[in-house]
XYZ file of C-alpha atoms in Angstrom:
230
model
C 138.415 152.421 77.390
C 138.847 152.313 73.832
C 136.944 153.559 70.529
C 135.855 151.874 67.458
C 134.252 152.958 64.343
C 130.758 151.709 62.850
C 129.267 152.637 59.422
C 125.773 153.543 58.049
C 126.645 150.557 55.667
C 127.528 147.166 57.012
C 130.934 145.851 56.222
C 129.804 142.324 55.730
C 126.184 141.803 54.523
C 124.674 138.830 56.469
C 123.052 136.129 54.208
C 119.488 136.053 53.355
C 117.274 133.037 53.060
C 114.842 133.000 50.169
C 111.751 131.218 49.901
C 111.895 127.729 48.358
C 112.026 128.202 44.525
C 113.064 131.730 44.499
C 116.690 132.160 43.436
C 117.129 135.860 44.428
C 116.286 138.203 47.097
C 115.832 141.510 46.351
C 117.546 144.133 48.609
C 118.896 147.469 48.038
C 122.400 148.331 49.069
C 123.890 151.672 49.187
C 126.731 152.038 46.629
C 128.673 154.379 48.752
C 130.737 153.152 51.871
C 128.677 155.239 54.196
C 129.283 157.406 57.023
C 131.433 156.522 60.035
C 130.490 157.116 63.613
C 133.036 156.396 66.469
C 131.795 154.936 69.670
C 133.816 155.034 72.896
C 133.301 152.192 75.266
C 134.708 151.285 78.657
C 134.348 147.987 80.644
C 135.670 146.541 83.856
C 136.901 142.898 84.496
C 133.661 142.108 86.443
C 131.501 142.829 83.365
C 130.355 146.414 84.102
C 130.098 148.495 80.903
C 129.868 152.219 80.830
C 127.085 153.405 78.533
C 128.593 154.017 74.999
C 129.817 157.584 73.947
C 129.227 158.431 70.386
C 131.367 161.033 68.343
C 129.781 162.222 65.130
C 131.676 164.195 62.461
C 129.454 167.442 62.560
C 129.532 171.099 63.300
C 126.705 171.244 65.518
C 125.328 168.692 68.160
C 121.825 167.204 67.530
C 120.573 165.049 70.413
C 118.223 163.222 67.861
C 121.395 161.430 66.892
C 120.738 159.362 70.167
C 117.143 159.387 70.313
C 115.274 156.300 71.818
C 118.541 154.993 73.502
C 117.696 153.899 77.343
C 121.400 152.903 77.667
C 122.281 156.185 79.018
C 124.566 157.031 76.355
C 126.246 160.159 75.530
C 127.608 162.069 72.471
C 129.935 164.745 71.143
C 130.529 166.255 67.711
C 134.025 167.070 66.063
C 135.242 168.041 62.664
C 136.427 164.476 61.946
C 134.811 162.089 64.393
C 137.837 161.593 66.352
C 138.738 162.417 69.878
C 140.130 165.620 70.828
C 140.847 166.970 74.328
C 137.514 168.744 74.808
C 135.766 165.566 73.747
C 137.794 163.340 75.946
C 137.020 165.589 79.089
C 133.335 165.419 77.991
C 133.955 161.483 77.995
C 135.853 161.510 81.313
C 132.762 163.333 82.787
C 130.455 160.626 81.326
C 132.730 157.774 82.877
C 132.705 159.625 86.354
C 128.934 159.651 86.137
C 128.774 155.670 86.005
C 131.978 154.536 87.359
C 131.460 156.675 90.388
C 135.255 157.149 91.322
C 135.873 158.362 95.012
C 138.585 158.851 97.488
C 137.791 155.564 99.016
C 137.147 153.853 95.553
C 139.554 155.186 93.101
C 139.177 153.985 89.264
C 142.299 152.722 87.188
C 141.420 153.656 83.581
C 143.457 151.918 80.922
C 143.635 153.431 77.662
C 145.967 154.090 74.448
C 148.418 156.707 74.536
C 146.541 159.138 72.325
C 147.333 162.917 72.796
C 144.115 163.752 73.926
C 144.452 161.158 76.777
C 147.699 162.603 77.967
C 146.918 166.454 77.624
C 147.305 168.711 80.933
C 143.661 169.101 80.844
C 142.896 165.448 80.876
C 145.560 164.397 83.491
C 144.216 167.497 85.877
C 140.776 166.234 85.642
C 141.423 162.614 86.150
C 143.685 163.321 89.172
C 140.947 165.716 90.712
C 138.328 163.087 90.272
C 140.160 159.928 91.613
C 140.830 158.404 88.184
C 144.254 156.924 87.640
C 145.233 156.918 83.929
C 147.305 154.188 82.730
C 148.354 154.161 79.018
C 149.184 151.006 77.240
C 152.465 150.668 75.300
C 152.521 151.992 71.814
C 151.511 149.488 68.843
C 150.166 146.914 71.349
C 146.409 147.391 71.541
C 145.805 144.285 69.213
C 147.337 142.507 72.232
C 146.758 144.380 75.250
C 143.706 146.097 74.927
C 140.528 144.025 76.408
C 138.069 145.794 74.221
C 140.057 144.930 71.153
C 140.662 141.409 72.001
C 137.136 140.278 72.950
C 134.393 142.834 72.772
C 134.693 144.966 69.462
C 134.798 142.041 67.040
C 131.258 140.441 68.107
C 129.991 144.172 68.751
C 130.709 144.892 65.062
C 129.199 141.594 63.683
C 126.146 141.960 65.814
C 125.871 145.650 64.673
C 126.198 144.641 60.894
C 123.299 142.236 61.614
C 121.249 145.079 63.102
C 121.654 147.383 60.279
C 120.815 144.589 57.776
C 117.699 143.856 59.637
C 116.876 147.698 59.847
C 117.302 147.767 55.899
C 115.081 144.714 55.395
C 112.265 146.162 57.734
C 112.370 149.523 56.090
C 112.168 148.931 52.328
C 112.715 152.150 50.512
C 114.291 153.928 53.429
C 117.998 154.698 53.627
C 119.783 153.890 56.986
C 121.602 157.104 58.282
C 123.644 158.304 61.058
C 120.212 159.135 62.814
C 119.835 155.170 63.075
C 123.294 154.298 64.256
C 122.710 154.557 68.019
C 119.700 152.569 67.923
C 121.224 149.711 65.917
C 124.393 149.864 68.015
C 122.314 149.517 71.314
C 120.998 146.205 69.938
C 124.476 144.989 69.225
C 126.003 146.376 72.471
C 123.523 144.521 74.673
C 124.504 141.252 72.935
C 128.161 141.639 73.121
C 128.521 143.355 76.594
C 128.461 139.931 78.544
C 130.014 139.378 81.920
C 131.777 136.500 80.137
C 133.203 138.478 77.206
C 134.381 141.197 79.797
C 136.089 138.478 82.033
C 137.803 136.835 78.932
C 138.895 140.174 77.502
C 140.895 141.085 80.724
C 142.237 137.459 81.116
C 143.560 137.139 77.444
C 145.550 140.436 78.006
C 146.692 139.308 81.380
C 145.471 142.422 83.149
C 143.078 140.527 85.350
C 143.940 138.068 86.809
C 147.479 139.786 86.444
C 149.731 137.244 84.306
C 153.215 138.912 83.361
C 154.117 135.989 81.367
C 151.016 135.854 79.156
C 153.097 137.216 76.256
C 156.385 136.334 74.677
C 158.668 138.706 72.846
C 157.514 137.106 69.630
C 153.992 138.377 70.367
C 155.038 142.091 69.617
C 157.998 141.212 66.963
C 156.054 142.563 64.170
C 155.545 145.993 65.886
C 159.454 146.311 66.728
C 159.964 145.819 62.744
C 157.546 148.408 61.909
C 158.929 150.898 64.270
C 162.694 150.724 62.611
C 163.426 153.711 60.687
C 164.379 152.847 56.905
C 168.073 152.993 56.079
């Protein structure tokens, strides 16, 4: 599992095709960077995707934020849209609902070593529900996290296109956080393919397991970054 952020204003605006003879295409673009929403995702090597879990920077939860999403997504609110221990516990309950771990079928959950993932509450919940937590080495997710390798990049590209399409079809209206889940759903359905999932785990050497898929040079920049000055 991992999380990524998407904005109410696309990072890269898709090109628009103008009618022949027309040099400009009118399209209003928000001047600000927009609001960011975090989306927590999880996928298995055989292509099973847990419905997205959205985290909004708000004081109060509003279910209208995920209206019209048939994927079975869930949401939480925090002060800064980042996971904390209560939010992660809520996500674990969401994960449990769809992954269905049991005594005879325990689940290995691979994730980074964020403090919320290793809290006593999270570890206790996981152990009690047949979920085995395995944290990735620090500063390695760009190589070892399947979602980072093969899912999030196309997902964000599809999301930007979906937001742009919404803007074009809703002239005079502003895309807001209340529209994020709907556009994310469009992108998620395109990016969450069995092929992408299989390639994601293969390129990280997790499944099929390949202990030699990386060399020391692959992580050299991280080692340099970790060195203390002086």
